PDB file of C-alpha atoms in Angstrom:
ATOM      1  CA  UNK A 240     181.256 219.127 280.252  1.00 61.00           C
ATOM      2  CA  UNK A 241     178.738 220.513 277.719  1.00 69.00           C
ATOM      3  CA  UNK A 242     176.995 223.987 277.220  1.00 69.00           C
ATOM      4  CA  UNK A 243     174.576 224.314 275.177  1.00 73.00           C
ATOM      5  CA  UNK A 244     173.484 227.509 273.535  1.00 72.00           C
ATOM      6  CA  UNK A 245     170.344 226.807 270.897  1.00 75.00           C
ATOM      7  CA  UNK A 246     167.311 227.169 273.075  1.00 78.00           C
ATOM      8  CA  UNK A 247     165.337 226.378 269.936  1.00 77.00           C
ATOM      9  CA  UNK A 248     162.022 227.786 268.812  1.00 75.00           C
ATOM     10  CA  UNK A 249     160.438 230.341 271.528  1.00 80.00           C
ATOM     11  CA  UNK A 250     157.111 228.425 272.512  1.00 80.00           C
ATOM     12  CA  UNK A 251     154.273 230.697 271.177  1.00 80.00           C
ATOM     13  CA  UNK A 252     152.244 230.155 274.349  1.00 89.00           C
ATOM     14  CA  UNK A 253     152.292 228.464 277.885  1.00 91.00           C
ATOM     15  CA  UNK A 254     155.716 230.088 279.731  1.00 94.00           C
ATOM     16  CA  UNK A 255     157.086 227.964 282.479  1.00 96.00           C
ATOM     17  CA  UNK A 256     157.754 230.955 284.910  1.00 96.00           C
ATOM     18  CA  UNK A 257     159.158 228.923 288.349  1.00 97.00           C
ATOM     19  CA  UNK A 258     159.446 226.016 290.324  1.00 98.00           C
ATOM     20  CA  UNK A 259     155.742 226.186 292.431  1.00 98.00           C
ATOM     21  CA  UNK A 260     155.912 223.862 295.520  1.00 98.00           C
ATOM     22  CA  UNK A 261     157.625 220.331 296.354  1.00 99.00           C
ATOM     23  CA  UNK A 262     155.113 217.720 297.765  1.00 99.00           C
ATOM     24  CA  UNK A 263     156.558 215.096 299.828  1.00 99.00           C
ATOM     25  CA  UNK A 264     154.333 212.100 300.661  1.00 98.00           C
ATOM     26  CA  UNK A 265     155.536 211.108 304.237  1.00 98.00           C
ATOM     27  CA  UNK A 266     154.356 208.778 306.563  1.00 97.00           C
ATOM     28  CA  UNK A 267     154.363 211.840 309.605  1.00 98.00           C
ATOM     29  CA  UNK A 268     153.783 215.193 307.989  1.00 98.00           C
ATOM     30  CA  UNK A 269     153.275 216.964 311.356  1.00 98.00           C
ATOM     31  CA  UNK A 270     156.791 215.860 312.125  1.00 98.00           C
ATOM     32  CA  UNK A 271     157.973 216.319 309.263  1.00 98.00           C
ATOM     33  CA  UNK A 272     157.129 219.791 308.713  1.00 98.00           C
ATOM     34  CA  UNK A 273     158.363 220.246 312.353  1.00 98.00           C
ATOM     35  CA  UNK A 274     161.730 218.763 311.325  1.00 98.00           C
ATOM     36  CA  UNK A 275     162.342 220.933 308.288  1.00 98.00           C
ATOM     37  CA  UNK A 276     161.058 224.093 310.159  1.00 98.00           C
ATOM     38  CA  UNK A 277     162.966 223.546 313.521  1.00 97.00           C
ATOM     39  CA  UNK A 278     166.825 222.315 311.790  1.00 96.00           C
ATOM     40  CA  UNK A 279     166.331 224.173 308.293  1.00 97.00           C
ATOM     41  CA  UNK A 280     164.790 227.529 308.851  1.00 97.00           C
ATOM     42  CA  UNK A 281     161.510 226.969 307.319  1.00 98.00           C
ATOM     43  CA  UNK A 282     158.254 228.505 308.309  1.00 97.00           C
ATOM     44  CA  UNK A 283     154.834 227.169 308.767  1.00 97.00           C
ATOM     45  CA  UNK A 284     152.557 228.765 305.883  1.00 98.00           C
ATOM     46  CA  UNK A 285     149.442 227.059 305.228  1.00 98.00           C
ATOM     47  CA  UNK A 286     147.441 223.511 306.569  1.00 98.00           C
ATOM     48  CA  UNK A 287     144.953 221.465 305.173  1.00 98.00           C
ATOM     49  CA  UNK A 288     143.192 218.305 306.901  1.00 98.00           C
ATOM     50  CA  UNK A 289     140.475 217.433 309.286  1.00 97.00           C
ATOM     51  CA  UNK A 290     139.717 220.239 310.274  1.00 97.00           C
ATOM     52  CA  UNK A 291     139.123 222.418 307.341  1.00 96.00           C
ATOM     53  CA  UNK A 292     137.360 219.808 305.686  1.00 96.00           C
ATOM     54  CA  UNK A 293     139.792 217.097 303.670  1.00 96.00           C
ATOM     55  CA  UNK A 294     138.881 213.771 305.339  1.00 97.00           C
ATOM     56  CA  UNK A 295     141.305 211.882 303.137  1.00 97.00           C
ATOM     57  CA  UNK A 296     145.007 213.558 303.286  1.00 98.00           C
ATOM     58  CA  UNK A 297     146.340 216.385 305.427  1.00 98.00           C
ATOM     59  CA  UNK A 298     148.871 218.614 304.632  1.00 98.00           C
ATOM     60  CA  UNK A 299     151.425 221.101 306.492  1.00 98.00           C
ATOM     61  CA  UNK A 300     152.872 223.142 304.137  1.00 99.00           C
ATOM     62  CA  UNK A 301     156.090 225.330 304.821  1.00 98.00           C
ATOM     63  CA  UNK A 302     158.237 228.157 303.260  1.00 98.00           C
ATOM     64  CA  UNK A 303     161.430 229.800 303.195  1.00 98.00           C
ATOM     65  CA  UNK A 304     161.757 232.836 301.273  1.00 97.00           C
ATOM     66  CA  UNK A 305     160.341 231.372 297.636  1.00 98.00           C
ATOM     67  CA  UNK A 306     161.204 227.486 298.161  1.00 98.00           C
ATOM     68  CA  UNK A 307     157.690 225.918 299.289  1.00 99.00           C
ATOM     69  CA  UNK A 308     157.231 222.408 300.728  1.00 99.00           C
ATOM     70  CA  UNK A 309     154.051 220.382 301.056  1.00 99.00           C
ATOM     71  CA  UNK A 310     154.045 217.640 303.423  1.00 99.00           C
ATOM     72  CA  UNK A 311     151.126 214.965 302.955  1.00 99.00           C
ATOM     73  CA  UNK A 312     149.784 211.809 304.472  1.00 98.00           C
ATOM     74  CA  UNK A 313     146.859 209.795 304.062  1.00 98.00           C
ATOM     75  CA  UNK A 314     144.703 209.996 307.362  1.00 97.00           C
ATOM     76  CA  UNK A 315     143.015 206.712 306.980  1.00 95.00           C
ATOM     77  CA  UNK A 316     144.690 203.636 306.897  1.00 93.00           C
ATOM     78  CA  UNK A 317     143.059 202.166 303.593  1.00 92.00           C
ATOM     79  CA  UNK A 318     144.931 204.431 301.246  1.00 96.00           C
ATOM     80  CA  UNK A 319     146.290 202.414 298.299  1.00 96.00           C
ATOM     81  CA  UNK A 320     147.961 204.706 296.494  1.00 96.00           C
ATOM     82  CA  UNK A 321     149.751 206.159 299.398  1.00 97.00           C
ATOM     83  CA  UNK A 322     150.506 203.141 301.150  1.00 96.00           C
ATOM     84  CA  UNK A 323     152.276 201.397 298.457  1.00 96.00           C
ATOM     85  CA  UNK A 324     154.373 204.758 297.476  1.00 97.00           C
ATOM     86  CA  UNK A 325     155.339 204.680 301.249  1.00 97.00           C
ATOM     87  CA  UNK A 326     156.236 200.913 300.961  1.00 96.00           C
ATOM     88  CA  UNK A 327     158.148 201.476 298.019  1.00 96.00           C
ATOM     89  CA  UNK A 328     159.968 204.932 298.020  1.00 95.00           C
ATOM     90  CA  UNK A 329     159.276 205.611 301.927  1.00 97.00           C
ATOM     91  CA  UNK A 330     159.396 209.353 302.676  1.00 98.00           C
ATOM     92  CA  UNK A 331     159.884 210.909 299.143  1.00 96.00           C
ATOM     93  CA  UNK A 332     159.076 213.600 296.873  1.00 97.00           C
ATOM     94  CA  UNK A 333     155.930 212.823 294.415  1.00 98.00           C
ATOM     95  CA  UNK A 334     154.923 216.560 293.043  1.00 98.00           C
ATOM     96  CA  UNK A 335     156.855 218.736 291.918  1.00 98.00           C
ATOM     97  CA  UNK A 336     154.854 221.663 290.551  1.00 99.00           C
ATOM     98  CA  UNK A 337     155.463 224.890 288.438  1.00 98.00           C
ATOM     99  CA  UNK A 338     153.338 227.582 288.188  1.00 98.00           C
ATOM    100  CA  UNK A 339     152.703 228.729 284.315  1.00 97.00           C
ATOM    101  CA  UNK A 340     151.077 231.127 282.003  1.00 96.00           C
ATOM    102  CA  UNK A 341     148.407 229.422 279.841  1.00 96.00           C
ATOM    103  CA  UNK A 342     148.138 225.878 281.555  1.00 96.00           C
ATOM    104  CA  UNK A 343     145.404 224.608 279.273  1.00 97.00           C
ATOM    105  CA  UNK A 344     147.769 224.956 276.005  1.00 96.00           C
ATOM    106  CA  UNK A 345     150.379 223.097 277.298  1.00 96.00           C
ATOM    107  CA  UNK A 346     148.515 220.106 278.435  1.00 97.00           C
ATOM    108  CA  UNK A 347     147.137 220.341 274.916  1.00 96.00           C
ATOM    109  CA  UNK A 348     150.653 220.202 273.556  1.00 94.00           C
ATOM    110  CA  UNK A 349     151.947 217.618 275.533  1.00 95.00           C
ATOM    111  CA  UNK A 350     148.960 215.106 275.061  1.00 96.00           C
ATOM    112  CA  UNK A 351     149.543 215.711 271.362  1.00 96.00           C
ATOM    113  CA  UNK A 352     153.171 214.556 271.838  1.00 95.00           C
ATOM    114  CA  UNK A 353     152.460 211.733 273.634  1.00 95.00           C
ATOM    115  CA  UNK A 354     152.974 213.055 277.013  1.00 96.00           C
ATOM    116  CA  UNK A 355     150.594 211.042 280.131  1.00 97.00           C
ATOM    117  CA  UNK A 356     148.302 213.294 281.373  1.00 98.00           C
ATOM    118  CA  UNK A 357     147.183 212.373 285.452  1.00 97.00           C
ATOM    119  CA  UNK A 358     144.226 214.908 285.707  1.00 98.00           C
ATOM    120  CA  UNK A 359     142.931 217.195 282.583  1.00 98.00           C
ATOM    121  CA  UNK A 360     143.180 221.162 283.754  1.00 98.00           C
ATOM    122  CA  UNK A 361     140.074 221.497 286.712  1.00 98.00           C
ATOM    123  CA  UNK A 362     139.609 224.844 288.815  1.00 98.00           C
ATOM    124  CA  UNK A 363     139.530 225.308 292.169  1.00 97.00           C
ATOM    125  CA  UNK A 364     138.898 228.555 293.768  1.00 96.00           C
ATOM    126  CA  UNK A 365     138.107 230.315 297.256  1.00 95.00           C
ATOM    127  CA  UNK A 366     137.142 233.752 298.357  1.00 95.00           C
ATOM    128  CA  UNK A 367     140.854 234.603 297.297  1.00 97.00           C
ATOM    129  CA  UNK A 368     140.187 233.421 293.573  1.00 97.00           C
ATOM    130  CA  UNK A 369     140.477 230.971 291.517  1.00 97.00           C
ATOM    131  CA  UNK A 370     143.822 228.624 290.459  1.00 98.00           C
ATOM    132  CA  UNK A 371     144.190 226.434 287.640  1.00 98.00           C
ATOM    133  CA  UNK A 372     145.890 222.638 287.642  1.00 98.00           C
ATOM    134  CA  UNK A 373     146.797 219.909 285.709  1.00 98.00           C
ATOM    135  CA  UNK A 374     148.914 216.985 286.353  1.00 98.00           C
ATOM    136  CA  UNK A 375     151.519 215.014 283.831  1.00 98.00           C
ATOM    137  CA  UNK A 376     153.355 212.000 284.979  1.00 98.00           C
ATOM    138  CA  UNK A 377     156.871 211.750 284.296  1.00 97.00           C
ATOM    139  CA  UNK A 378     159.954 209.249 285.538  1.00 95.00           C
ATOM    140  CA  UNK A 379     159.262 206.934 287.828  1.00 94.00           C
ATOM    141  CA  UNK A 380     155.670 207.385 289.806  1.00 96.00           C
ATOM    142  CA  UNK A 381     157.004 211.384 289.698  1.00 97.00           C
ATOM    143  CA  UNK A 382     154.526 213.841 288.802  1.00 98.00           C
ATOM    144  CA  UNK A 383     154.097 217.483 287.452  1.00 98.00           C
ATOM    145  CA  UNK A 384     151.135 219.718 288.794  1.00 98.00           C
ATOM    146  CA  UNK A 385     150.911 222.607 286.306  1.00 98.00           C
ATOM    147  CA  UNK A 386     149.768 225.776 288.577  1.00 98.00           C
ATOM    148  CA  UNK A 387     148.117 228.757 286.664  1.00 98.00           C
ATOM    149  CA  UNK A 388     146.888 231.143 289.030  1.00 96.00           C
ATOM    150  CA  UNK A 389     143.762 233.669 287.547  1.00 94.00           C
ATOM    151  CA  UNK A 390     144.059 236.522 290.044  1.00 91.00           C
ATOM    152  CA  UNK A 391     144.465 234.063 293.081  1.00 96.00           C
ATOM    153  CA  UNK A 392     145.405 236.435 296.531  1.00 96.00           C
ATOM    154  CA  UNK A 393     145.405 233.609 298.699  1.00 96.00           C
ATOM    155  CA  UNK A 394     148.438 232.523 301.241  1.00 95.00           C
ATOM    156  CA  UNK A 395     149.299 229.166 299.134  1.00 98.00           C
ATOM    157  CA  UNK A 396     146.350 227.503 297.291  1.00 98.00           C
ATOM    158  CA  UNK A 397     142.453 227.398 297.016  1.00 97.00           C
ATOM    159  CA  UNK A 398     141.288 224.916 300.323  1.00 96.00           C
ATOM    160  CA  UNK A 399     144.205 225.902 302.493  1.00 98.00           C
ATOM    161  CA  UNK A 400     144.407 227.474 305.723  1.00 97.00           C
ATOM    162  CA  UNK A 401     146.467 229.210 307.780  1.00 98.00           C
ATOM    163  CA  UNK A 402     148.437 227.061 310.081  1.00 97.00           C
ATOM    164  CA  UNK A 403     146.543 225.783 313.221  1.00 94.00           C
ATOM    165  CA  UNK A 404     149.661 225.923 315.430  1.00 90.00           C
ATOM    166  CA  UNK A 405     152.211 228.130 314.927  1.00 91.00           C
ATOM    167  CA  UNK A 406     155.931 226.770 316.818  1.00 94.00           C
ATOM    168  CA  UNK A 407     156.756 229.332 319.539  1.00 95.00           C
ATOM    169  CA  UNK A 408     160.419 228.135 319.210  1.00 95.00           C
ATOM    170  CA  UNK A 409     160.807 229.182 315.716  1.00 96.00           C
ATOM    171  CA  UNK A 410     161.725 232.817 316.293  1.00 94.00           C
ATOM    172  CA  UNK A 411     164.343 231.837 318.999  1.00 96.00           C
ATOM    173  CA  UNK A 412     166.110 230.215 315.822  1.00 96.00           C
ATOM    174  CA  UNK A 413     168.640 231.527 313.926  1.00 95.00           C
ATOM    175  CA  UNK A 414     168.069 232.162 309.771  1.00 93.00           C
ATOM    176  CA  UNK A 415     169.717 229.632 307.658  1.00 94.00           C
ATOM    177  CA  UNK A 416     169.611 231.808 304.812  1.00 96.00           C
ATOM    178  CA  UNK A 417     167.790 229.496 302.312  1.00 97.00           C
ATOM    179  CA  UNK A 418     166.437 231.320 299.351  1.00 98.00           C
ATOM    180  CA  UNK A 419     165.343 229.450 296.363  1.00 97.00           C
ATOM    181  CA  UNK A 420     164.854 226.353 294.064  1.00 97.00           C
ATOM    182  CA  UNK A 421     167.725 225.820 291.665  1.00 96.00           C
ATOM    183  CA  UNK A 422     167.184 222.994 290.206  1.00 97.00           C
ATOM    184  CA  UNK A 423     165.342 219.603 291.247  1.00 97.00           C
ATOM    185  CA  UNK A 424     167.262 216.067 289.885  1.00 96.00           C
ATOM    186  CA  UNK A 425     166.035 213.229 288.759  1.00 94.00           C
ATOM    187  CA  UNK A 426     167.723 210.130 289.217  1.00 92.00           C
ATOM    188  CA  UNK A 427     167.668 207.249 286.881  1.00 93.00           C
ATOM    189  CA  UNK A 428     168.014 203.575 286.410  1.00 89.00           C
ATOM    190  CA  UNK A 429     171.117 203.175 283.879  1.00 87.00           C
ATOM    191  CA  UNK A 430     170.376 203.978 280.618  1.00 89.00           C
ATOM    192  CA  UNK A 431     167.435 205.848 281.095  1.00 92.00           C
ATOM    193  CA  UNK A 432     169.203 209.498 281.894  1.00 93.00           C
ATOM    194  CA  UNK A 433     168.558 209.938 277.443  1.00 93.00           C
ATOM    195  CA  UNK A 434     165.187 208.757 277.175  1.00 95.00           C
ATOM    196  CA  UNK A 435     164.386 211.426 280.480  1.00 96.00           C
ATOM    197  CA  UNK A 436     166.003 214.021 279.233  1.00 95.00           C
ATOM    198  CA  UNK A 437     164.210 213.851 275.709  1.00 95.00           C
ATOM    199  CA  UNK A 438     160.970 213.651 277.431  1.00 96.00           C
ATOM    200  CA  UNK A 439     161.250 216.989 278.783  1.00 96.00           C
ATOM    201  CA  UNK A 440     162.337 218.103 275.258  1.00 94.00           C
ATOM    202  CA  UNK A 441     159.637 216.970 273.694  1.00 94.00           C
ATOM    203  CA  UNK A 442     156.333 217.622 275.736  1.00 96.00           C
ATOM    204  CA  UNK A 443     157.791 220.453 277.529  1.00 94.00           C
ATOM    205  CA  UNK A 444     159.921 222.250 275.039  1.00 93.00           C
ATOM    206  CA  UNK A 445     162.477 221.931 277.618  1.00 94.00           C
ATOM    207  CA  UNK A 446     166.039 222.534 276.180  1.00 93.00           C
ATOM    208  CA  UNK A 447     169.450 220.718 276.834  1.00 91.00           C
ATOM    209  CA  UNK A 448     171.168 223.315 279.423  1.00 90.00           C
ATOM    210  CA  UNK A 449     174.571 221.507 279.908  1.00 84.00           C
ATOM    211  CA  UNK A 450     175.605 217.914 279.995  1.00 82.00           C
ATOM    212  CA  UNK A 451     178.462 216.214 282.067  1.00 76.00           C
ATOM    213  CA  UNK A 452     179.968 212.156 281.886  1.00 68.00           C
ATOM    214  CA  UNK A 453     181.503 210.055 283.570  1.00 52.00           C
ATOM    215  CA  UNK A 454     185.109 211.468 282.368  1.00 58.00           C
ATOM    216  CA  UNK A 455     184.480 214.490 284.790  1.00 57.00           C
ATOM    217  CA  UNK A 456     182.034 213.626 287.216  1.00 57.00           C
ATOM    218  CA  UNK A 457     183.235 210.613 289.288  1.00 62.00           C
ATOM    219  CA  UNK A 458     185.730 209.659 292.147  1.00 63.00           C
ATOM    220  CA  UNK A 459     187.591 206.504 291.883  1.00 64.00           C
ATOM    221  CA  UNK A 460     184.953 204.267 293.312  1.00 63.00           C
ATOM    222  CA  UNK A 461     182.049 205.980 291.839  1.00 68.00           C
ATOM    223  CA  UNK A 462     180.538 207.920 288.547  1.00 73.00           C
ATOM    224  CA  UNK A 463     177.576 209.368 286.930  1.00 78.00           C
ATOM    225  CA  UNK A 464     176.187 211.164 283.725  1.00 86.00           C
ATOM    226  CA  UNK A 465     174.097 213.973 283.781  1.00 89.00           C
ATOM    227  CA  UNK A 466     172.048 215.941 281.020  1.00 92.00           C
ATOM    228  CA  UNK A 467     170.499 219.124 282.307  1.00 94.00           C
ATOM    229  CA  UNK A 468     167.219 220.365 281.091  1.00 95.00           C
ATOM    230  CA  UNK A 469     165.610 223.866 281.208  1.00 95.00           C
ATOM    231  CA  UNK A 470     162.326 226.041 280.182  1.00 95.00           C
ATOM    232  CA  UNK A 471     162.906 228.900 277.596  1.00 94.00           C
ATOM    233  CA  UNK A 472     163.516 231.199 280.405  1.00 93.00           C
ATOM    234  CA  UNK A 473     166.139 228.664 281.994  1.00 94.00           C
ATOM    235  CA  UNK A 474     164.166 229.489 285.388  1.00 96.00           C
ATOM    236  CA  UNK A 475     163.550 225.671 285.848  1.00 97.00           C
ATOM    237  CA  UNK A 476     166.639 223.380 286.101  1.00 96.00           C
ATOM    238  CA  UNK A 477     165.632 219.685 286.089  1.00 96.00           C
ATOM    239  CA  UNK A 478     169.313 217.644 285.658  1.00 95.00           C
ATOM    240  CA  UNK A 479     168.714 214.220 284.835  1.00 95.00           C
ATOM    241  CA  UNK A 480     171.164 211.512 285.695  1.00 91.00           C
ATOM    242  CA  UNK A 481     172.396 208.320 285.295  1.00 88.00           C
ATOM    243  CA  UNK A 482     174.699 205.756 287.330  1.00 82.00           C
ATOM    244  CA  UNK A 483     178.186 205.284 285.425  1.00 75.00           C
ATOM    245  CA  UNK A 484     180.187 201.790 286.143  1.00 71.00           C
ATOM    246  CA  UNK A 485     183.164 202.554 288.876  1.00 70.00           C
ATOM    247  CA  UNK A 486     184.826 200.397 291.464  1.00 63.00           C
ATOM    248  CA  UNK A 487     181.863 200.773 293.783  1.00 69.00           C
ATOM    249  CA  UNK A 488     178.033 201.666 293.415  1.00 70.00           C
ATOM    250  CA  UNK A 489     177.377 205.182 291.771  1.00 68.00           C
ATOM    251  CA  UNK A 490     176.160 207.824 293.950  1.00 70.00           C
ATOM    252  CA  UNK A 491     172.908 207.896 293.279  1.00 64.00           C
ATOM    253  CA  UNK A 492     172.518 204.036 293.237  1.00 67.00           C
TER     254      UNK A 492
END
């Protein structure tokens, strides 16, 4: 096990201040919203579909003190890009966002590293105000929605609602005391937990956090390596691992 202590240089501009919102794309978001709000203790918060105007995906998003979820599926049944993430991953996490301080200079910075960027910074706004996005791709078909809200008031994000249907069960339910985001993992093919975590280092300014092998973190049938990454502030914890060689499949195999 490794600690790590040199954060390196301070970024000059465009903090990382939190982990945003986690977007699931699910075959069943009603349900699945349903699911996490009835057996986990979340809370409907905000909706977006039909009937507020997106004719493509709908979304049921949920919250429990500061973690957020966003549950989306495609409403018509052409949807490639959908579809084939279903088919492949099935019900899986495809976002997962942080909201920043100067969004525009780190896209800038990453692109000049070599970094994929999914969608160039756009605004959207409402009569609550106005947010700022961009997307980057990282591992896998994983991306990261950059979130700068100018000013925004709003309940979740420009083009959401409040929920249509609020569970009359929910209160009946006792708290399960959920309160934030620690860190989200990523999981890697073998030999690619180095490569991932370097990534983040270098189009993020990310930092090493602490490391662990297979030495320490395995049973007798089953191992893995992880390298922990973090922003300057170490307020976003993204551990990267690998599968290590046991008896049996790793883990996260």
């Amino acid at each position: 096990q490794t600690s790590y202590t040199d954060k390196g240089e301070k970024p000059q501009r465009g903090r990382f201040i939190h982990f945003h919102s986690i977007t699931f794309w699910v075959g069943n978001a009603k349900q699945a919203a349903s699911y996490y709000c009835n057996k986990m203790g979340f809370e409907e918060l905000a909706y977006r579909g039909l009937e507020t105007g997106s004719r493509e995906v709908v979304s049921h998003v949920v919250k429990q003190d500061k973690i957020v979820f966003v549950f989306s599926s495609a409403l018509n049944p052409g949807n490639e890009e959908m579809g084939e993430h279903l088919v492949k991953h099935g019900d899986g996490v495809k976002d997962v966002a942080f909201e920043v301080e100067d969004c525009d200079f780190i896209v800038q910075k990453a692109k000049e590293r070599g970094a994929v960027v999914v969608k160039e910074p756009w605004v959207e706004q409402d009569k609550f105000g106005k947010v700022k996005f961009a997307v980057i791709q990282t591992y896998g078909d994983t991306t990261h929605t950059l979130i700068e809200k100018l000013n925004y008031k709003g309940l979740f994000l420009p083009g959401f609602h409040p929920p249509l249907f609020k569970d009359p069960l929910l209160p009946k339910l006792p708290s399960t005391k959920l309160s934030f985001v620690d860190h989200v993992v990523g999981n890697q093919p073998d030999l690619q937990m180095v490569p991932v975590a370097e990534w983040y280092q270098k189009n993020l300014l990310f930092h090493r956090f602490w490391s662990v092998d297979d030495k320490q973190l395995h049973t007798e049938f089953s191992a893995l390596r992880s390298i922990v990454v973090t922003n300057y502030e170490e307020t976003i914890k993204m551990p990267i691992n690998e599968p290590a060689p046991g008896k049996k499949k790793s883990q996260i195999q």
